[in-house]
Amino acid sequence: MAVIRDVMPAFELFQPNTVADAQKILGQHGRDAWVLAGGMDSFDWLKDRIKKPKAVVDLSGIEELKGVRVISDGIEIGAMTTLTQVVNSPIIREKYSLLAQAAELVASPQIRNQGTIGGNVSQDARCWYYRAGWPCYRAGGNICYADTPTARNREHAILHADRCVAVNPSDSAPALIALDAKFVIRTPKGERIVDAEDYFIGPDIDITRMHILQPGDLLTAIRIPSAWAGTQFYFEKVRDRNVWDFALLNVASAMAVSGDRIERIRIAVNGAAARPLRLKAVEDAVRGKPLSVATGEMAGKLAVQGSVPLQFNAYKIPLMRNLVKRAIGGVEEAKWAS
Ligand SMILES: Cc1cc2nc3c(=O)[nH]c(=O)nc-3n(C[C@H](O)[C@H](O)[C@H](O)COP(=O)(O)OP(=O)(O)OC[C@H]3O[C@@H](n4cnc5c(N)ncnc54)[C@H](O)[C@@H]3O)c2cc1C
Ligand code: SF4
């Protein structure tokens, strides 16, 4: 008999107006609580009755979590700032256009109007089996349904898999890593600030989560330092359809160039592993090298070292090689015009 999925399971809804109140409620409910931002990921889980929290804490009434502010070194984006607001922010477009470009390629205008930057970096895996409620490793079981010879795994990981082969689906995450963003987290013990790349975790650390947040924690803001403002940016997302679709792979880079040489660079990819990957070895290898196709080719080859394809996703290896190559060697021709 078909599962009837007409209404969400009942939960207690809380709508605090301050971060302090939200934290208090989260503290009272522990693992039974669910943080609700724009709901674009949350509502799927609730409507499909796969996650059944007892308490939902809606952050939409907390004004202090919204908006883009100039701070002493760079900008701070409140976690509840919508992706549309990020895309349209004059200062982001002027100085950190890498993020505007990445956010503009998320989903559809309607989803960007509702989805928030905090939700985008905190969203869960899009693996078909997991989203359909199959009891896999990530759901607390002891099997991966995607890692079999006949499974649907063309969207899955080619790097750093550990039992779970799902990938992180966020488009904004690699741009934030390339911009050296800092994530501000309010924990029950106080504020904690982590580098963007350290916000995300793979299955080797915790197979049931994609980020470091623990029950009771809130991501309150993302800070982007000025160090990479106005440098040369490259963002490219490859997806099956050019609208309303998750990335098969994406790449984001920020480069400071002196003459024809790469002086400083940060580069990250997503869609290749369970967490967005900063390509540190590539950064080290190309620093000081000429900005050229040959450097790009060398970087692309280095980026995919160690990759292990599943049955249906071997195409991701040349795809990632070429994205990294273009992010470095092809940056002049493909630079985004803001
Ligand atoms: C059809 C469709 C297509 C999509 N395509 C893309 C795409 O192409 N690229 C892409 O990057 N994304 C895509 N998404 C994902 C979408 O952009 C994100 O799900 C959305 O940005 C999540 O943001 P939200 O504000 O709606 O968060 P919610 O759905 O409310 O929350 C997402 C998760 O993050 C947690 N969370 C949210 N905010 C906080 C916070 N401040 N502190 C602690 N935890 C928090 C929630 O508890 C939840 O687990 C798509 C979604 C849909 C439905
Ligand atoms: S890839 Fe991960 S989320 Fe998907 S079935 Fe395997 S364990 Fe579950």
PDB file of N, CA and C in Angstrom, residues 62-97 99-100 103 116-118 176 220-224:
ATOM      1  N   ILE A  62      13.769  36.617  13.558  1.00  0.00           N
ATOM      2  CA  ILE A  62      14.947  37.168  14.259  1.00  0.00           C
ATOM      3  C   ILE A  62      15.674  38.158  13.351  1.00  0.00           C
ATOM      4  N   GLU A  63      15.415  39.442  13.567  1.00  0.00           N
ATOM      5  CA  GLU A  63      15.955  40.484  12.681  1.00  0.00           C
ATOM      6  C   GLU A  63      17.476  40.531  12.724  1.00  0.00           C
ATOM      7  N   GLU A  64      18.063  40.252  13.907  1.00  0.00           N
ATOM      8  CA  GLU A  64      19.523  40.364  14.018  1.00  0.00           C
ATOM      9  C   GLU A  64      20.258  39.344  13.133  1.00  0.00           C
ATOM     10  N   LEU A  65      19.521  38.363  12.611  1.00  0.00           N
ATOM     11  CA  LEU A  65      20.159  37.357  11.743  1.00  0.00           C
ATOM     12  C   LEU A  65      20.066  37.723  10.264  1.00  0.00           C
ATOM     13  N   LYS A  66      19.504  38.905   9.980  1.00  0.00           N
ATOM     14  CA  LYS A  66      19.262  39.255   8.569  1.00  0.00           C
ATOM     15  C   LYS A  66      20.134  40.422   8.111  1.00  0.00           C
ATOM     16  N   GLY A  67      20.532  40.386   6.862  1.00  0.00           N
ATOM     17  CA  GLY A  67      21.169  41.546   6.236  1.00  0.00           C
ATOM     18  C   GLY A  67      22.674  41.424   6.068  1.00  0.00           C
ATOM     19  N   VAL A  68      23.202  42.306   5.227  1.00  0.00           N
ATOM     20  CA  VAL A  68      24.640  42.357   4.938  1.00  0.00           C
ATOM     21  C   VAL A  68      25.188  43.642   5.565  1.00  0.00           C
ATOM     22  N   ARG A  69      26.206  43.504   6.408  1.00  0.00           N
ATOM     23  CA  ARG A  69      26.764  44.665   7.115  1.00  0.00           C
ATOM     24  C   ARG A  69      28.249  44.800   6.801  1.00  0.00           C
ATOM     25  N   VAL A  70      28.718  46.060   6.733  1.00  0.00           N
ATOM     26  CA  VAL A  70      30.155  46.294   6.580  1.00  0.00           C
ATOM     27  C   VAL A  70      30.758  46.249   7.985  1.00  0.00           C
ATOM     28  N   ILE A  71      31.843  45.489   8.146  1.00  0.00           N
ATOM     29  CA  ILE A  71      32.517  45.421   9.449  1.00  0.00           C
ATOM     30  C   ILE A  71      33.954  45.929   9.283  1.00  0.00           C
ATOM     31  N   SER A  72      34.711  45.924  10.378  1.00  0.00           N
ATOM     32  CA  SER A  72      36.038  46.557  10.303  1.00  0.00           C
ATOM     33  C   SER A  72      36.909  45.928   9.211  1.00  0.00           C
ATOM     34  N   ASP A  73      36.812  44.620   9.031  1.00  0.00           N
ATOM     35  CA  ASP A  73      37.581  43.995   7.958  1.00  0.00           C
ATOM     36  C   ASP A  73      36.638  43.156   7.095  1.00  0.00           C
ATOM     37  N   GLY A  74      36.005  43.782   6.142  1.00  0.00           N
ATOM     38  CA  GLY A  74      35.148  43.038   5.219  1.00  0.00           C
ATOM     39  C   GLY A  74      33.670  43.211   5.510  1.00  0.00           C
ATOM     40  N   ILE A  75      32.927  42.122   5.345  1.00  0.00           N
ATOM     41  CA  ILE A  75      31.476  42.188   5.543  1.00  0.00           C
ATOM     42  C   ILE A  75      31.007  41.015   6.396  1.00  0.00           C
ATOM     43  N   GLU A  76      29.813  41.203   6.964  1.00  0.00           N
ATOM     44  CA  GLU A  76      29.173  40.127   7.722  1.00  0.00           C
ATOM     45  C   GLU A  76      27.783  39.922   7.134  1.00  0.00           C
ATOM     46  N   ILE A  77      27.481  38.679   6.821  1.00  0.00           N
ATOM     47  CA  ILE A  77      26.169  38.351   6.254  1.00  0.00           C
ATOM     48  C   ILE A  77      25.405  37.553   7.305  1.00  0.00           C
ATOM     49  N   GLY A  78      24.248  38.055   7.723  1.00  0.00           N
ATOM     50  CA  GLY A  78      23.439  37.325   8.692  1.00  0.00           C
ATOM     51  C   GLY A  78      22.980  36.004   8.097  1.00  0.00           C
ATOM     52  N   ALA A  79      22.917  34.979   8.935  1.00  0.00           N
ATOM     53  CA  ALA A  79      22.590  33.632   8.434  1.00  0.00           C
ATOM     54  C   ALA A  79      21.221  33.580   7.757  1.00  0.00           C
ATOM     55  N   MET A  80      20.284  34.453   8.181  1.00  0.00           N
ATOM     56  CA  MET A  80      18.929  34.438   7.615  1.00  0.00           C
ATOM     57  C   MET A  80      18.771  35.379   6.416  1.00  0.00           C
ATOM     58  N   THR A  81      19.865  35.863   5.890  1.00  0.00           N
ATOM     59  CA  THR A  81      19.811  36.679   4.674  1.00  0.00           C
ATOM     60  C   THR A  81      19.468  35.750   3.505  1.00  0.00           C
ATOM     61  N   THR A  82      18.484  36.136   2.702  1.00  0.00           N
ATOM     62  CA  THR A  82      18.107  35.226   1.612  1.00  0.00           C
ATOM     63  C   THR A  82      19.175  35.237   0.517  1.00  0.00           C
ATOM     64  N   LEU A  83      19.155  34.189  -0.275  1.00  0.00           N
ATOM     65  CA  LEU A  83      20.116  34.101  -1.377  1.00  0.00           C
ATOM     66  C   LEU A  83      19.895  35.242  -2.367  1.00  0.00           C
ATOM     67  N   THR A  84      18.636  35.640  -2.571  1.00  0.00           N
ATOM     68  CA  THR A  84      18.352  36.778  -3.459  1.00  0.00           C
ATOM     69  C   THR A  84      18.985  38.050  -2.910  1.00  0.00           C
ATOM     70  N   GLN A  85      18.895  38.259  -1.603  1.00  0.00           N
ATOM     71  CA  GLN A  85      19.521  39.451  -1.007  1.00  0.00           C
ATOM     72  C   GLN A  85      21.042  39.403  -1.167  1.00  0.00           C
ATOM     73  N   VAL A  86      21.604  38.209  -1.059  1.00  0.00           N
ATOM     74  CA  VAL A  86      23.055  38.063  -1.264  1.00  0.00           C
ATOM     75  C   VAL A  86      23.396  38.439  -2.705  1.00  0.00           C
ATOM     76  N   VAL A  87      22.635  37.921  -3.643  1.00  0.00           N
ATOM     77  CA  VAL A  87      22.898  38.193  -5.066  1.00  0.00           C
ATOM     78  C   VAL A  87      22.799  39.696  -5.355  1.00  0.00           C
ATOM     79  N   ASN A  88      21.805  40.366  -4.737  1.00  0.00           N
ATOM     80  CA  ASN A  88      21.551  41.777  -5.054  1.00  0.00           C
ATOM     81  C   ASN A  88      22.325  42.764  -4.189  1.00  0.00           C
ATOM     82  N   SER A  89      23.066  42.280  -3.211  1.00  0.00           N
ATOM     83  CA  SER A  89      23.776  43.197  -2.320  1.00  0.00           C
ATOM     84  C   SER A  89      24.837  43.988  -3.104  1.00  0.00           C
ATOM     85  N   PRO A  90      24.773  45.321  -3.091  1.00  0.00           N
ATOM     86  CA  PRO A  90      25.751  46.108  -3.859  1.00  0.00           C
ATOM     87  C   PRO A  90      27.198  45.805  -3.455  1.00  0.00           C
ATOM     88  N   ILE A  91      27.451  45.661  -2.143  1.00  0.00           N
ATOM     89  CA  ILE A  91      28.856  45.454  -1.741  1.00  0.00           C
ATOM     90  C   ILE A  91      29.340  44.054  -2.124  1.00  0.00           C
ATOM     91  N   ILE A  92      28.437  43.088  -2.065  1.00  0.00           N
ATOM     92  CA  ILE A  92      28.855  41.738  -2.488  1.00  0.00           C
ATOM     93  C   ILE A  92      29.118  41.745  -3.999  1.00  0.00           C
ATOM     94  N   ARG A  93      28.257  42.396  -4.748  1.00  0.00           N
ATOM     95  CA  ARG A  93      28.455  42.444  -6.204  1.00  0.00           C
ATOM     96  C   ARG A  93      29.736  43.196  -6.566  1.00  0.00           C
ATOM     97  N   GLU A  94      30.039  44.229  -5.773  1.00  0.00           N
ATOM     98  CA  GLU A  94      31.210  45.039  -6.117  1.00  0.00           C
ATOM     99  C   GLU A  94      32.519  44.348  -5.711  1.00  0.00           C
ATOM    100  N   LYS A  95      32.550  43.788  -4.497  1.00  0.00           N
ATOM    101  CA  LYS A  95      33.841  43.315  -3.975  1.00  0.00           C
ATOM    102  C   LYS A  95      33.980  41.801  -3.866  1.00  0.00           C
ATOM    103  N   TYR A  96      32.850  41.119  -3.720  1.00  0.00           N
ATOM    104  CA  TYR A  96      32.915  39.658  -3.494  1.00  0.00           C
ATOM    105  C   TYR A  96      31.987  38.957  -4.494  1.00  0.00           C
ATOM    106  N   SER A  97      32.073  39.382  -5.738  1.00  0.00           N
ATOM    107  CA  SER A  97      31.103  38.931  -6.749  1.00  0.00           C
ATOM    108  C   SER A  97      31.134  37.412  -6.954  1.00  0.00           C
ATOM    109  N   LEU A  99      30.743  35.255  -4.688  1.00  0.00           N
ATOM    110  CA  LEU A  99      29.617  34.732  -3.908  1.00  0.00           C
ATOM    111  C   LEU A  99      28.285  35.057  -4.591  1.00  0.00           C
ATOM    112  N   ALA A 100      28.179  36.270  -5.137  1.00  0.00           N
ATOM    113  CA  ALA A 100      26.937  36.632  -5.836  1.00  0.00           C
ATOM    114  C   ALA A 100      26.706  35.698  -7.019  1.00  0.00           C
ATOM    115  N   ALA A 103      25.633  32.235  -5.668  1.00  0.00           N
ATOM    116  CA  ALA A 103      24.268  32.253  -5.115  1.00  0.00           C
ATOM    117  C   ALA A 103      23.228  32.395  -6.225  1.00  0.00           C
ATOM    118  N   THR A 116      17.946  30.710   2.530  1.00  0.00           N
ATOM    119  CA  THR A 116      18.904  31.619   3.172  1.00  0.00           C
ATOM    120  C   THR A 116      20.338  31.126   2.971  1.00  0.00           C
ATOM    121  N   ILE A 117      21.264  32.046   3.191  1.00  0.00           N
ATOM    122  CA  ILE A 117      22.679  31.656   3.054  1.00  0.00           C
ATOM    123  C   ILE A 117      23.055  30.644   4.147  1.00  0.00           C
ATOM    124  N   GLY A 118      22.516  30.830   5.362  1.00  0.00           N
ATOM    125  CA  GLY A 118      22.802  29.875   6.440  1.00  0.00           C
ATOM    126  C   GLY A 118      22.246  28.496   6.125  1.00  0.00           C
ATOM    127  N   LEU A 176      32.478  30.546  -0.644  1.00  0.00           N
ATOM    128  CA  LEU A 176      32.829  31.061   0.682  1.00  0.00           C
ATOM    129  C   LEU A 176      34.202  30.549   1.123  1.00  0.00           C
ATOM    130  N   THR A 220      25.060  31.919  13.093  1.00  0.00           N
ATOM    131  CA  THR A 220      24.433  33.249  13.147  1.00  0.00           C
ATOM    132  C   THR A 220      24.878  34.149  11.999  1.00  0.00           C
ATOM    133  N   ALA A 221      26.106  34.007  11.538  1.00  0.00           N
ATOM    134  CA  ALA A 221      26.586  34.912  10.481  1.00  0.00           C
ATOM    135  C   ALA A 221      27.766  34.300   9.749  1.00  0.00           C
ATOM    136  N   ILE A 222      28.028  34.884   8.595  1.00  0.00           N
ATOM    137  CA  ILE A 222      29.209  34.513   7.815  1.00  0.00           C
ATOM    138  C   ILE A 222      29.979  35.802   7.543  1.00  0.00           C
ATOM    139  N   ARG A 223      31.256  35.799   7.909  1.00  0.00           N
ATOM    140  CA  ARG A 223      32.083  37.000   7.693  1.00  0.00           C
ATOM    141  C   ARG A 223      33.050  36.749   6.544  1.00  0.00           C
ATOM    142  N   ILE A 224      33.144  37.721   5.671  1.00  0.00           N
ATOM    143  CA  ILE A 224      34.100  37.612   4.566  1.00  0.00           C
ATOM    144  C   ILE A 224      35.143  38.711   4.746  1.00  0.00           C
TER     145      ILE A 224
END
